[in-house]
Short mmCIF file of C-alpha atoms in Angstrom, two decimals:
data_model
loop_
_atom_site.label_atom_id
_atom_site.label_comp_id
_atom_site.label_asym_id
_atom_site.label_seq_id
_atom_site.Cartn_x
_atom_site.Cartn_y
_atom_site.Cartn_z
CA MET A 25 -9.14 0.60 -9.70
CA ALA A 26 -12.92 0.68 -9.90
CA LEU A 27 -12.82 -1.95 -12.65
CA ILE A 28 -10.84 -4.23 -10.35
CA LEU A 29 -13.26 -3.75 -7.46
CA LEU A 30 -16.32 -4.29 -9.62
CA ASN A 31 -14.82 -7.45 -11.12
CA HIS A 32 -14.09 -8.96 -7.71
CA LEU A 33 -17.43 -7.87 -6.24
CA GLY A 34 -19.13 -9.82 -9.02
CA LYS A 35 -17.35 -13.06 -8.06
CA ASP A 36 -18.57 -15.58 -5.52
CA HIS A 37 -14.97 -15.99 -4.35
CA LYS A 38 -15.04 -19.76 -4.93
CA ASP A 39 -11.58 -19.43 -6.48
CA TYR A 40 -10.21 -17.86 -3.32
CA ILE A 41 -9.03 -19.47 -0.12
CA LYS A 42 -11.68 -18.68 2.49
CA GLN A 43 -9.50 -17.29 5.22
CA GLN A 44 -9.77 -14.70 7.89
CA VAL A 45 -7.07 -12.20 8.70
CA HIS A 46 -4.86 -13.78 11.36
CA VAL A 47 -2.90 -11.91 13.98
CA LYS A 48 0.29 -13.59 15.17
CA ASN A 49 0.17 -12.49 18.79
CA PRO A 50 -1.08 -14.92 21.50
CA TYR A 51 -1.25 -12.11 24.06
CA LEU A 52 -4.19 -10.48 22.31
CA ASP A 53 -6.45 -13.33 23.44
CA THR A 54 -5.77 -12.47 27.07
CA MET A 55 -6.72 -8.80 26.75
CA GLU A 56 -10.14 -7.61 27.91
CA GLU A 57 -9.92 -4.71 25.50
CA ASP A 58 -7.79 -4.08 22.43
CA ILE A 59 -7.35 -0.36 21.88
CA LEU A 60 -6.40 0.70 18.36
CA TYR A 61 -4.84 3.92 19.62
CA HIS A 62 -3.99 5.60 16.33
CA PHE A 63 -7.42 4.81 14.81
CA SER A 64 -9.33 6.00 17.88
CA LEU A 65 -11.17 2.64 17.93
CA SER A 66 -11.50 -0.12 20.53
CA THR A 67 -13.02 -3.59 20.83
CA LYS A 68 -14.91 -2.44 23.93
CA THR A 69 -16.28 0.89 22.70
CA HIS A 70 -16.98 -0.06 19.07
CA ASN A 71 -18.77 -2.99 17.42
CA LEU A 72 -16.03 -3.73 14.90
CA PRO A 73 -17.77 -6.69 13.15
CA GLU A 74 -20.82 -4.50 12.58
CA MET A 75 -18.78 -1.53 11.41
CA PHE A 76 -16.24 -3.35 9.23
CA GLY A 77 -17.36 -6.96 8.75
CA ASP A 78 -18.29 -6.43 5.08
CA ILE A 79 -14.88 -5.04 4.08
CA LYS A 80 -13.40 -6.75 1.02
CA PHE A 81 -10.92 -4.15 -0.17
CA VAL A 82 -8.46 -1.92 1.67
CA CYS A 83 -6.65 0.78 -0.28
CA VAL A 84 -3.93 2.70 1.52
CA GLY A 85 -1.78 5.67 0.53
CA GLY A 86 0.44 8.25 2.14
CA SER A 87 -1.65 11.42 1.98
CA ALA A 88 -4.82 11.91 4.03
CA ASN A 89 -6.26 14.28 1.41
CA ARG A 90 -5.49 11.81 -1.37
CA MET A 91 -7.26 8.96 0.40
CA LYS A 92 -10.29 11.18 1.06
CA ALA A 93 -10.38 12.06 -2.64
CA PHE A 94 -10.05 8.35 -3.45
CA ALA A 95 -13.02 7.53 -1.21
CA HIS A 96 -15.13 10.14 -3.02
CA PHE A 97 -14.01 8.75 -6.37
CA ILE A 98 -14.90 5.16 -5.42
CA HIS A 99 -18.27 6.31 -4.04
CA GLN A 100 -19.11 7.76 -7.44
CA ASP A 101 -17.59 5.03 -9.58
CA LEU A 102 -19.26 2.16 -7.68
CA ASN A 103 -22.59 4.02 -7.63
CA ILE A 104 -22.82 3.84 -3.85
CA PRO A 105 -26.11 5.44 -2.61
CA GLY A 106 -25.94 8.68 -0.66
CA ASN A 107 -24.03 11.94 -0.79
CA PRO A 108 -20.22 11.50 -0.95
CA ASP A 109 -19.86 14.69 1.08
CA ASP A 110 -21.39 12.77 4.00
CA ILE A 111 -18.47 10.32 4.12
CA ARG A 112 -16.80 10.95 7.46
CA ASP A 113 -13.31 10.29 8.72
CA ILE A 114 -13.66 7.29 11.05
CA CYS A 115 -10.36 8.28 12.69
CA GLU A 116 -11.44 11.86 13.36
CA GLY A 117 -10.72 11.32 17.06
CA THR A 118 -7.00 11.28 16.26
CA ASP A 119 -4.75 13.24 13.91
CA ARG A 120 -2.43 10.33 13.04
CA TYR A 121 -4.34 8.68 10.19
CA SER A 122 -7.53 9.17 8.19
CA MET A 123 -9.95 6.36 7.34
CA TYR A 124 -13.01 6.38 5.08
CA LYS A 125 -15.45 3.52 4.45
CA VAL A 126 -17.33 3.37 1.17
CA GLY A 127 -19.41 0.20 0.92
CA PRO A 128 -16.96 -2.74 1.06
CA VAL A 129 -13.94 -0.47 0.56
CA LEU A 130 -11.69 1.08 3.22
CA SER A 131 -9.51 4.02 2.20
CA ILE A 132 -6.77 4.78 4.75
CA SER A 133 -3.78 7.13 4.89
CA HIS A 134 -0.49 5.84 6.30
CA GLY A 135 1.89 8.78 6.27
CA MET A 136 5.46 8.51 5.00
CA GLY A 137 8.02 5.79 5.57
CA VAL A 138 8.26 2.33 7.12
CA PRO A 139 7.70 3.42 10.77
CA SER A 140 4.48 5.28 9.97
CA ILE A 141 2.93 2.62 7.73
CA SER A 142 3.97 -0.22 10.08
CA ILE A 143 2.04 1.35 12.98
CA MET A 144 -0.99 1.72 10.75
CA LEU A 145 -0.66 -1.88 9.52
CA HIS A 146 -0.53 -3.35 13.02
CA GLU A 147 -3.81 -1.68 13.89
CA LEU A 148 -5.40 -2.29 10.48
CA ILE A 149 -4.64 -6.02 10.60
CA LYS A 150 -6.01 -6.24 14.16
CA LEU A 151 -9.09 -4.32 13.03
CA LEU A 152 -9.75 -6.75 10.15
CA HIS A 153 -9.17 -9.67 12.52
CA HIS A 154 -11.57 -8.37 15.19
CA ALA A 155 -14.15 -7.59 12.49
CA ARG A 156 -13.84 -11.20 11.23
CA CYS A 157 -13.25 -10.09 7.64
CA GLN A 158 -12.53 -12.73 5.00
CA ASP A 159 -10.75 -12.69 1.64
CA VAL A 160 -9.61 -9.11 1.98
CA VAL A 161 -7.74 -7.61 -0.97
CA LEU A 162 -5.16 -4.93 -0.15
CA PHE A 163 -3.63 -2.32 -2.42
CA ARG A 164 -1.08 0.35 -1.71
CA LEU A 165 -1.45 3.31 -4.06
CA GLY A 166 1.09 6.05 -4.40
CA THR A 167 3.62 8.11 -6.27
CA SER A 168 7.26 7.14 -6.54
CA GLY A 169 10.57 7.84 -8.22
CA GLY A 170 10.93 5.96 -11.50
CA VAL A 171 14.08 4.14 -12.60
CA GLY A 172 14.61 4.24 -16.36
CA LEU A 173 10.93 5.00 -17.12
CA ASN A 174 9.06 7.91 -18.61
CA PRO A 175 7.23 10.15 -16.11
CA GLY A 176 3.61 9.12 -15.64
CA THR A 177 4.24 5.39 -16.06
CA VAL A 178 2.21 3.13 -13.76
CA VAL A 179 4.32 0.49 -12.02
CA ILE A 180 2.65 -2.70 -10.79
CA THR A 181 4.90 -4.29 -8.19
CA ASP A 182 5.70 -7.98 -8.49
CA LYS A 183 8.38 -7.90 -5.78
CA ALA A 184 9.18 -5.37 -3.06
CA VAL A 185 12.95 -5.30 -2.52
CA ASP A 186 15.38 -3.68 -0.10
CA TYR A 187 18.50 -1.58 -0.77
CA SER A 188 20.38 -4.72 -1.87
CA PHE A 189 17.58 -5.66 -4.31
CA CYS A 190 16.52 -8.67 -2.20
CA PRO A 191 12.79 -9.46 -1.63
CA GLN A 192 12.99 -9.19 2.13
CA PHE A 193 12.23 -6.93 5.08
CA GLU A 194 14.54 -6.78 8.09
CA GLN A 195 12.91 -5.92 11.42
CA VAL A 196 14.96 -5.44 14.60
CA VAL A 197 13.12 -7.04 17.55
CA LEU A 198 14.70 -7.03 21.02
CA GLY A 199 18.09 -6.41 19.46
CA LYS A 200 17.79 -9.28 16.98
CA VAL A 201 17.25 -8.99 13.23
CA ILE A 202 14.19 -10.87 11.93
CA THR A 203 14.01 -11.28 8.14
CA ARG A 204 10.63 -11.70 6.46
CA SER A 205 9.79 -12.40 2.83
CA THR A 206 8.19 -9.73 0.65
CA GLU A 207 7.13 -12.00 -2.21
CA LEU A 208 3.86 -11.01 -3.91
CA ASP A 209 1.25 -12.88 -5.94
CA GLU A 210 2.37 -13.00 -9.59
CA GLU A 211 -1.15 -13.86 -10.77
CA VAL A 212 -2.48 -10.65 -9.28
CA ALA A 213 0.22 -8.58 -10.99
CA SER A 214 -0.71 -10.16 -14.32
CA GLU A 215 -4.40 -9.47 -13.67
CA LEU A 216 -3.71 -5.82 -12.90
CA LEU A 217 -1.62 -5.49 -16.06
CA GLN A 218 -4.49 -6.96 -18.07
CA TYR A 219 -6.90 -4.35 -16.69
CA ALA A 220 -4.42 -1.60 -17.57
CA SER A 221 -4.05 -2.88 -21.13
CA GLU A 222 -7.81 -2.86 -21.54
CA LEU A 223 -8.06 0.73 -20.35
CA GLN A 224 -5.18 1.91 -22.57
CA SER A 225 -5.10 5.21 -20.68
CA PHE A 226 -1.50 5.19 -19.49
CA PRO A 227 1.78 3.28 -19.90
CA THR A 228 1.99 0.41 -17.40
CA VAL A 229 4.80 -1.98 -16.49
CA ILE A 230 5.38 -4.79 -14.00
CA GLY A 231 8.61 -4.54 -12.03
CA LYS A 232 10.33 -4.57 -8.68
CA THR A 233 9.79 -1.71 -6.25
CA MET A 234 12.73 -0.76 -4.05
CA CYS A 235 11.97 0.44 -0.53
CA THR A 236 14.38 2.89 1.12
CA HIS A 237 14.63 4.40 4.60
CA ASP A 238 14.42 8.04 3.54
CA PHE A 239 13.52 10.36 0.68
CA TYR A 240 16.91 11.96 0.02
CA GLU A 241 20.19 10.08 0.48
CA GLY A 242 18.50 6.67 0.57
CA GLN A 243 17.05 7.30 -2.89
CA GLY A 244 20.22 8.78 -4.33
CA ARG A 245 19.00 12.37 -4.50
CA LEU A 246 21.55 15.15 -4.82
CA ASP A 247 19.37 17.94 -3.40
CA GLY A 248 19.10 17.04 0.29
CA ALA A 249 20.75 18.76 3.26
CA LEU A 250 23.33 15.94 3.23
CA CYS A 251 24.94 14.19 0.28
CA SER A 252 27.72 11.66 0.80
CA PHE A 253 28.15 10.45 -2.79
CA SER A 254 28.95 11.75 -6.25
CA HIS A 255 26.65 12.03 -9.26
CA GLU A 256 28.58 9.19 -10.88
CA GLU A 257 28.13 6.94 -7.85
CA LYS A 258 24.41 7.65 -7.87
CA LEU A 259 24.07 6.71 -11.53
CA GLU A 260 26.08 3.51 -11.06
CA TYR A 261 23.82 2.39 -8.18
CA LEU A 262 20.67 3.17 -10.15
CA ARG A 263 22.03 1.26 -13.15
CA LYS A 264 22.56 -1.76 -10.90
CA ALA A 265 19.03 -1.35 -9.56
CA TYR A 266 17.61 -1.23 -13.08
CA GLU A 267 19.58 -4.31 -14.11
CA ALA A 268 18.16 -6.11 -11.05
CA GLY A 269 14.63 -5.34 -12.28
CA VAL A 270 13.87 -2.31 -10.09
CA ARG A 271 11.53 0.12 -11.85
CA ASN A 272 10.63 2.53 -9.04
CA ILE A 273 11.67 3.63 -5.55
CA GLU A 274 9.55 4.50 -2.51
CA MET A 275 9.56 4.08 1.30
CA GLU A 276 6.86 1.63 2.42
CA SER A 277 6.54 -1.43 0.20
CA THR A 278 8.70 -4.01 2.00
CA VAL A 279 7.05 -3.79 5.42
CA PHE A 280 3.61 -3.70 3.78
CA ALA A 281 4.28 -6.90 1.82
CA ALA A 282 5.98 -8.67 4.74
CA MET A 283 3.29 -7.97 7.35
CA CYS A 284 0.40 -8.84 5.05
CA ARG A 285 2.10 -12.09 4.04
CA VAL A 286 2.70 -13.17 7.65
CA CYS A 287 -0.90 -12.40 8.67
CA GLY A 288 -2.65 -14.42 5.97
CA LEU A 289 -3.18 -11.66 3.43
CA LYS A 290 -1.39 -13.62 0.73
CA GLY A 291 -1.77 -16.41 -1.83
CA LYS A 292 -5.16 -16.05 -3.49
CA THR A 293 -5.90 -13.03 -1.36
CA PRO A 294 -3.85 -10.59 -3.38
CA VAL A 295 -1.67 -7.89 -1.92
CA GLN A 296 -0.36 -5.57 -4.58
CA PHE A 297 1.02 -2.11 -5.22
CA LEU A 298 0.16 0.44 -7.88
CA PHE A 299 2.40 3.46 -8.35
CA VAL A 300 2.41 6.45 -10.62
CA HIS A 301 5.98 7.66 -10.70
CA ASP A 302 6.63 11.37 -11.16
CA LEU A 303 10.30 11.52 -11.97
CA ASN A 304 13.09 9.52 -13.51
CA SER A 305 15.67 9.13 -10.77
CA MET A 306 18.38 8.48 -13.32
CA THR A 307 18.05 11.94 -14.86
CA THR A 308 16.62 14.37 -12.31
CA ASP A 309 16.07 15.09 -8.64
CA LEU A 310 13.07 17.35 -9.09
CA SER A 311 9.51 16.05 -9.11
CA LEU A 312 7.72 16.87 -12.34
CA ILE A 313 4.37 18.57 -11.90
CA LEU A 314 1.97 16.50 -13.98
CA SER A 315 -1.75 16.54 -14.56
CA PRO A 316 -3.74 14.14 -12.35
CA LEU A 317 -3.40 10.62 -13.75
CA SER A 318 -5.73 7.66 -13.76
CA CYS A 319 -4.43 4.44 -12.23
CA CYS A 320 -6.79 1.56 -13.10
CA GLY A 321 -9.64 4.02 -12.67
CA LEU A 322 -7.97 5.79 -9.74
CA CYS A 323 -7.34 9.51 -10.07
CA HIS A 324 -4.70 10.87 -7.74
CA ALA A 325 -2.13 13.63 -7.52
CA THR A 326 1.49 13.14 -8.52
CA GLU A 327 3.34 14.98 -5.78
CA PRO A 328 5.94 12.95 -3.86
CA LEU A 329 4.72 10.86 -0.93
#
């Protein structure tokens, strides 16, 4: 990950579309104050352009502890001046999310599942908009269940798909279903794969990531409190997923891709996912306890999100 950040920091961004993060809500312009409740930030009480205007990279992941460790890692790897122990949680006024700023990098936790990450994304996108950030690169980092892969493989997502293997996210708004695309930038996926091949530290593949609504039945696990299918039915579904190009399963990717795409975080401003998967869903339901792995320079734990 540090290699990616250093590479982009060294560019003058002339190859990128100069674009700010756009919110798609006309009502925000009529508000005297926009309160980012779950970040404990506000446009009236905080100078957001001064605090966040230099942000170029946002890295998000499920665990608060993991994203704190990531912030410390980036501080060291980018040779940021100061003591990493002095990095404070910007969201310390709330217990919903954790946020750490290290130079031009934001490291934020999002919890588990679509509802939790979608709340965080609404406020993150508004934060970047109010701070007038440009050409922001977003990454979601996390662990996942692998499909037909060896444990420890890094999966770079080229498409986030739903339960039917379609690159779309369905959002119910006022009783109506709105469908949004989850297509990602193929050039970015290829660039990430190139970095991984240069590091040669871990097996890496590009593939589709399937997003489910829960950790147990939705992912075909046999060890939950409820199980409405047989082992054979599970294997048949996972075989179909593999044939459709799915290489891992998690619970946040579709809404992340859809919201970033709608709000201008797309095209030459890459939005991408990196996952270390810790089990092969086709052979086991138990997460394997592995040593910490390195994901494009990122060290993080391999427990389930």
